[in-house]
Short mmCIF file of C-alpha atoms and ligand atoms in Angstrom, two decimals:
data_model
loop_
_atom_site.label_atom_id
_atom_site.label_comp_id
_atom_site.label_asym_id
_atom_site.label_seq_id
_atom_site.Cartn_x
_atom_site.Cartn_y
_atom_site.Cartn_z
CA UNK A 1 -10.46 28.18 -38.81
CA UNK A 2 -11.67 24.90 -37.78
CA UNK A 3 -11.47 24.06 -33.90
CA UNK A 4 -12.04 21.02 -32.93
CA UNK A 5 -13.60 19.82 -30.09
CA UNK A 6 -11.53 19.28 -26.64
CA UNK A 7 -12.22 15.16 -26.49
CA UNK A 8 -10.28 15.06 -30.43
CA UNK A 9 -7.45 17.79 -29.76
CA UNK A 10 -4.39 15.87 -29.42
CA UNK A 11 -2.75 16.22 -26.39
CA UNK A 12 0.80 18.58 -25.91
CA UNK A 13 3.48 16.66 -27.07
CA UNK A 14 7.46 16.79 -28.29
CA UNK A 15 8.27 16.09 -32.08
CA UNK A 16 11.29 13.40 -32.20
CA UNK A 17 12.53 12.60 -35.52
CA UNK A 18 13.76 8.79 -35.83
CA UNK A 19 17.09 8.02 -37.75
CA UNK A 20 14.72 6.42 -40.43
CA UNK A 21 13.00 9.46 -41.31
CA UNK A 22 10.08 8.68 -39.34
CA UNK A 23 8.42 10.81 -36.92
CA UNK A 24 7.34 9.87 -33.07
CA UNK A 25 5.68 12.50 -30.69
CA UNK A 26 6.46 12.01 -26.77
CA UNK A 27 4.09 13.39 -24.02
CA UNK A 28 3.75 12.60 -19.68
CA UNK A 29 1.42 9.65 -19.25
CA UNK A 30 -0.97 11.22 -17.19
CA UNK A 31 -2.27 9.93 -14.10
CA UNK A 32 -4.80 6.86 -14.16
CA UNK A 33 -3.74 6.84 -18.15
CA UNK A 34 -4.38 2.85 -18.67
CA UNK A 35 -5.47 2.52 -22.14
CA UNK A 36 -1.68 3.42 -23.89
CA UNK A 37 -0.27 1.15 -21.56
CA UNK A 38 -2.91 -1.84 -22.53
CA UNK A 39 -1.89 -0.98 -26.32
CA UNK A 40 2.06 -1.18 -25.83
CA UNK A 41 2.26 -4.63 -23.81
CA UNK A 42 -0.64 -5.32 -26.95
CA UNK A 43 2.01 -4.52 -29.61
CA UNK A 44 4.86 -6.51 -27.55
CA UNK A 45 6.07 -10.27 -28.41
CA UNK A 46 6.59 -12.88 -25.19
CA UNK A 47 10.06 -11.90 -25.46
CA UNK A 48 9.75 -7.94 -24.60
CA UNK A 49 7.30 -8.96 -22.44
CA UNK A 50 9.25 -11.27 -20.11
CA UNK A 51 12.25 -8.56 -20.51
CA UNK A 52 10.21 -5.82 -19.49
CA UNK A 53 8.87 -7.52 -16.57
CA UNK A 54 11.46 -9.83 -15.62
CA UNK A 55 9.23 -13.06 -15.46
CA UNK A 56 8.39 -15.77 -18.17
CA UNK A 57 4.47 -14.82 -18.83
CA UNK A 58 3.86 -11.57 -17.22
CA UNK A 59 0.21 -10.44 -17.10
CA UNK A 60 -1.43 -7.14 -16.60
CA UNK A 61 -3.57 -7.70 -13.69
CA UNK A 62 -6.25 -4.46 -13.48
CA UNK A 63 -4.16 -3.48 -9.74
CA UNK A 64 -1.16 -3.52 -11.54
CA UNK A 65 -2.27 -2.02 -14.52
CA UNK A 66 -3.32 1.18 -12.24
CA UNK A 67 -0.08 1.20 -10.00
CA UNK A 68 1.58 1.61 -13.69
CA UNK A 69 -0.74 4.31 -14.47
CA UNK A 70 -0.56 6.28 -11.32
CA UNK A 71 2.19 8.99 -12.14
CA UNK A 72 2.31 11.88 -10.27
CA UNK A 73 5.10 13.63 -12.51
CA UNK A 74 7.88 13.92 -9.79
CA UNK A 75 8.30 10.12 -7.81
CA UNK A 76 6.62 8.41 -10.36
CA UNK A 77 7.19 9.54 -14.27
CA UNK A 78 6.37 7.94 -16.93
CA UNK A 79 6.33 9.40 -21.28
CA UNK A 80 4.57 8.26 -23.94
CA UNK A 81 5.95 7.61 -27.66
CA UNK A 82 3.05 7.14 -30.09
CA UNK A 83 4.13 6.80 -33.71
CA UNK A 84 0.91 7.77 -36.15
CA UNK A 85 -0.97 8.70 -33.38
CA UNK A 86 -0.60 5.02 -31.64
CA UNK A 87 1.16 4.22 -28.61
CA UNK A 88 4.50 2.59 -29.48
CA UNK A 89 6.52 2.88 -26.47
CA UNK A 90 6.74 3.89 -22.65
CA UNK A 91 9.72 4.91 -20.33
CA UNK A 92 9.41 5.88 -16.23
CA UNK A 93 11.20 5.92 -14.00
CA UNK A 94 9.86 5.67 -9.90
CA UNK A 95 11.55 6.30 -6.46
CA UNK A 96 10.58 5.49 -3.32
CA UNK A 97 10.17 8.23 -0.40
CA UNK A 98 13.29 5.49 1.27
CA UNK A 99 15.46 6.94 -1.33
CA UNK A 100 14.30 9.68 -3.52
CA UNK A 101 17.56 10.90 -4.75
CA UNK A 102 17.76 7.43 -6.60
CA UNK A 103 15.14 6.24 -9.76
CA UNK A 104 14.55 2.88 -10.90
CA UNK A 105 14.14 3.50 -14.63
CA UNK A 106 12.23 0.87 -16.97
CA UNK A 107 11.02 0.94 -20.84
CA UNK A 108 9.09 -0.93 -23.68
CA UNK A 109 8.95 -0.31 -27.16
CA UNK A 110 6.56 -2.00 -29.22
CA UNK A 111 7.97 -4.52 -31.02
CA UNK A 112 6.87 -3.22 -34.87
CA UNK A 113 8.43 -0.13 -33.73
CA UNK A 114 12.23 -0.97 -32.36
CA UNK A 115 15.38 -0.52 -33.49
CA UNK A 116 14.51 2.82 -34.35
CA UNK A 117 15.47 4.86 -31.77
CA UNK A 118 12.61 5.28 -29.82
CA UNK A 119 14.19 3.19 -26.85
CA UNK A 120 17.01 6.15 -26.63
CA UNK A 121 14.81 8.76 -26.93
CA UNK A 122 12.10 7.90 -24.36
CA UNK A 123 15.39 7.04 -22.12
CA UNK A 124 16.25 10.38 -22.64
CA UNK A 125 12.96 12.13 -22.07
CA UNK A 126 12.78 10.57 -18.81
CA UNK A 127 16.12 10.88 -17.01
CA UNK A 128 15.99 14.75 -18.17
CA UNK A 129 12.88 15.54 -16.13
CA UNK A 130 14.41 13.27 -13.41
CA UNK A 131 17.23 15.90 -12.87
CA UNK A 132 15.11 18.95 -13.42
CA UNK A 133 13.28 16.92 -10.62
CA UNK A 134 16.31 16.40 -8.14
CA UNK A 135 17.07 12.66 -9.09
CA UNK A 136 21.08 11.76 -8.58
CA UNK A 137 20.96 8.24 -9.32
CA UNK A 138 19.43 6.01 -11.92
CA UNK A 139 18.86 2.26 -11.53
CA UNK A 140 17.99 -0.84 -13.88
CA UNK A 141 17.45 -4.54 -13.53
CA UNK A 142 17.46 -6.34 -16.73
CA UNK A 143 17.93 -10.03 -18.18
CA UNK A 144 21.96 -10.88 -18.82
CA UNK A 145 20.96 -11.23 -22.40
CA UNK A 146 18.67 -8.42 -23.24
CA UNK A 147 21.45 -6.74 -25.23
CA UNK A 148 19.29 -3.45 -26.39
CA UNK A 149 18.30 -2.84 -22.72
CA UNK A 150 22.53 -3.40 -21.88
CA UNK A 151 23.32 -1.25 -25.29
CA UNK A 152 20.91 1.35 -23.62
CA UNK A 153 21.78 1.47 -19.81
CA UNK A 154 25.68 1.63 -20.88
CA UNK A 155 25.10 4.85 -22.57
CA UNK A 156 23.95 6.17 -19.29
CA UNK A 157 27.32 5.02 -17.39
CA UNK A 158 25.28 2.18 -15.74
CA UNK A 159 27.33 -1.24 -15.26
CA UNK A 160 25.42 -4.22 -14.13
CA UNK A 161 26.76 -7.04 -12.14
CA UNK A 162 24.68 -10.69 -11.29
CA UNK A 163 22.19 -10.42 -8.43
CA UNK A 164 19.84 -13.29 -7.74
CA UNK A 165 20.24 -14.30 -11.65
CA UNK A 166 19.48 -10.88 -13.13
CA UNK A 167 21.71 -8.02 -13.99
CA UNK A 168 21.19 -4.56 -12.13
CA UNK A 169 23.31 -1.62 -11.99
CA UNK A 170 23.15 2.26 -10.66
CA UNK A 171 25.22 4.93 -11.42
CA UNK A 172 25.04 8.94 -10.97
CA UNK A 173 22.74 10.11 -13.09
CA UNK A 174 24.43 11.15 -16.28
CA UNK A 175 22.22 12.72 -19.26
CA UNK A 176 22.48 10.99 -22.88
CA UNK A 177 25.45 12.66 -24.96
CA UNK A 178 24.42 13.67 -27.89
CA UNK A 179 20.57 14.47 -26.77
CA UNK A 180 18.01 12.24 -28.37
CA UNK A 181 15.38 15.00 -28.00
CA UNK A 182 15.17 18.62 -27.26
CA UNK A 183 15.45 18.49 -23.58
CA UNK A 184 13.89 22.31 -23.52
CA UNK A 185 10.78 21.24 -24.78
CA UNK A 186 10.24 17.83 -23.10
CA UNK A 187 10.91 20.39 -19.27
CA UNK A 188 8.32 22.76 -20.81
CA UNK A 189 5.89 19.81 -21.30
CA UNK A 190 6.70 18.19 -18.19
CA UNK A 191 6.19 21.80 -16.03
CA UNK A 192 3.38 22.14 -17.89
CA UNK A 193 1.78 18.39 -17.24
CA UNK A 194 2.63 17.95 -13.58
CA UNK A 195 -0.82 18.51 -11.67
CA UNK A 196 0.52 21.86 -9.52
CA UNK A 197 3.40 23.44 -11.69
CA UNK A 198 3.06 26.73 -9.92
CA UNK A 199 5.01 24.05 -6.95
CA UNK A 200 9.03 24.48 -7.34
CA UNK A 201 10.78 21.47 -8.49
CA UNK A 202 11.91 18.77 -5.67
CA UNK A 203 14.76 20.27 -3.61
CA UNK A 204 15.91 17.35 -1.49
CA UNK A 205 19.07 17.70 -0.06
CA UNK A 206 20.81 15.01 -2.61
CA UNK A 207 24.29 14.39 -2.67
CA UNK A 208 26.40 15.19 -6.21
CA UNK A 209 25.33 16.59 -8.80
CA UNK A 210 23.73 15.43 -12.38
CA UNK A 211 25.61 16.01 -15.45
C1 COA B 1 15.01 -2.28 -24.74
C2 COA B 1 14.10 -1.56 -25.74
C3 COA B 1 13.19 -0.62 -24.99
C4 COA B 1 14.97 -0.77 -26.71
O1 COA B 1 14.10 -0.01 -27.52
P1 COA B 1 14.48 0.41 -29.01
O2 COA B 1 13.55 1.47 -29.41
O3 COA B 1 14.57 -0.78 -29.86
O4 COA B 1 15.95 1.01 -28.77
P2 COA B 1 16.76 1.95 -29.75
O5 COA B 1 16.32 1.78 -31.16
O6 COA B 1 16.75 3.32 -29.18
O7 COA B 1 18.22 1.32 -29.60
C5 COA B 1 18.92 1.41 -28.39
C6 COA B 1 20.23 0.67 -28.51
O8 COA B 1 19.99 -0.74 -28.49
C7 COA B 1 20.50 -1.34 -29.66
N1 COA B 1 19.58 -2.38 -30.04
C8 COA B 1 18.25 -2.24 -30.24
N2 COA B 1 17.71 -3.44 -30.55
C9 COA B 1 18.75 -4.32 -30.53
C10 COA B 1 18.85 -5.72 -30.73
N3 COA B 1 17.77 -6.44 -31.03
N4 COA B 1 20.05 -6.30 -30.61
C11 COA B 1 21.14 -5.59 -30.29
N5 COA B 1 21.13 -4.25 -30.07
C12 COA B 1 19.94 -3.64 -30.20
C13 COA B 1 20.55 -0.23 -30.69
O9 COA B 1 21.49 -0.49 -31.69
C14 COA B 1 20.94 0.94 -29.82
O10 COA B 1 22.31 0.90 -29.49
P3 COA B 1 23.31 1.96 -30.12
O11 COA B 1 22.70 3.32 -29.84
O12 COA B 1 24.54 1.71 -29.39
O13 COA B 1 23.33 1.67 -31.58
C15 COA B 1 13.27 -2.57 -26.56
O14 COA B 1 14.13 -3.51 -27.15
C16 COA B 1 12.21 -3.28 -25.73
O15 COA B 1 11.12 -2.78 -25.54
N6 COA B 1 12.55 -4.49 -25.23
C17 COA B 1 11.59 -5.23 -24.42
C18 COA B 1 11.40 -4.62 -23.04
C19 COA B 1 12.71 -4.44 -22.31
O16 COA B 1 13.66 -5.19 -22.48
N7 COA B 1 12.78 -3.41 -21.46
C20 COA B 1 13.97 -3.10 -20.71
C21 COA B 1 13.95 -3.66 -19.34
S1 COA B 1 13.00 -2.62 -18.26
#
């Protein structure tokens, strides 16, 4: 049996197979993790870009690039996608100690890579460790005409309505129907990944309950 060495074992991840037969493995960014991010905003056009970040020509600065990067796998959350073994997309959601039963969820997918599901299935990753991790509410702000990000936040229940020229909506947190992944393994992963699992999961007193 050949072992390799730590640095070249690739990291835990979930299988997701893509409705085009392809293949895309999803794993927690980990903490200070800047390099996959670098390579996604690489692989995305003006367009995602400004959609992503809501202005014209956004730019990675190296402060922002490390507030992106700091997850702690219960406020801040954010997955991987890689498609042969390169970073092709990133979900995450983030709430703020004001109001932790609500998260702000936002997502790229490189553009080479979309259409293919891997929007729906990082969307999916995410908001099912946000209600293992107490989350009740899920927010967006997109672009009015950013119809893939509208396509995706309806399928979570989310309207949007015009604030200050963009679109954002929340809604109780409702989980994708029919699951994009298999939600068992992507809680395994995410127990396993957050830096003190033996801790029990958030238990906030939140109002409601997610479906
Ligand atoms: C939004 C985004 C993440 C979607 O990723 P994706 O992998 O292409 O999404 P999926 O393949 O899972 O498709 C999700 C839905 O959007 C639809 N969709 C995807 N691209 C579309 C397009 N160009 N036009 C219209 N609908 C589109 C799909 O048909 C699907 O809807 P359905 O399930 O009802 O058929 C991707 O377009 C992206 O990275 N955009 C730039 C960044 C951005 O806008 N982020 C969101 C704001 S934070």
């Amino acid at each position: 049996m050949t072992v390799l060495p730590l640095a070249r074992r690739r990291p835990a991840s979930v299988r997701v197979p893509l409705a085009d037969g392809g293949t895309a493995l999803l794993r927690p960014l980990q903490d200070g993790e800047t390099g996959p991010l670098l390579d996604v905003f690489a692989g995305m056009s003006p367009a995602s870009r400004a959609n992503r970040y809501l202005v014209g020509a956004p730019r990675l600065t190296g402060a922002f690039v490390r507030a992106l990067a700091a997850t702690d796998g219960l406020m801040h959350v954010a997955w991987l996608a890689s498609v042969d073994d390169r970073p092709a997309g990133i979900a995450r959601y983030v709430r703020t100690d004001e109001d932790p039963c609500t998260a702000e969820l936002a997502l790229e997918v490189v553009d080479e890579h979309q259409r293919r599901g891997l929007g729906l299935a990082l969307l999916d990753a995410v908001t099912t460790v946000a209600a293992v991790n107490g989350v009740r509410r899920v927010a967006a702000t997109v672009h009015a005409q950013n119809m893939p990000s509208l396509r995706l936040l309806s399928r979570l229940g989310i309207k949007t309505s015009f604030q200050g020229g963009v679109l954002e909506g929340n809604a109780p947190l409702r989980l994708l129907d029919p699951p994009r992944v298999d939600r068992h393994a992507i809680v395994a992963l995410a127990r396993r990944s957050t830096p003190d699992s033996s801790e029990p999961v958030w238990t906030a007193p939140c109002a409601g309950t997610a479906h």
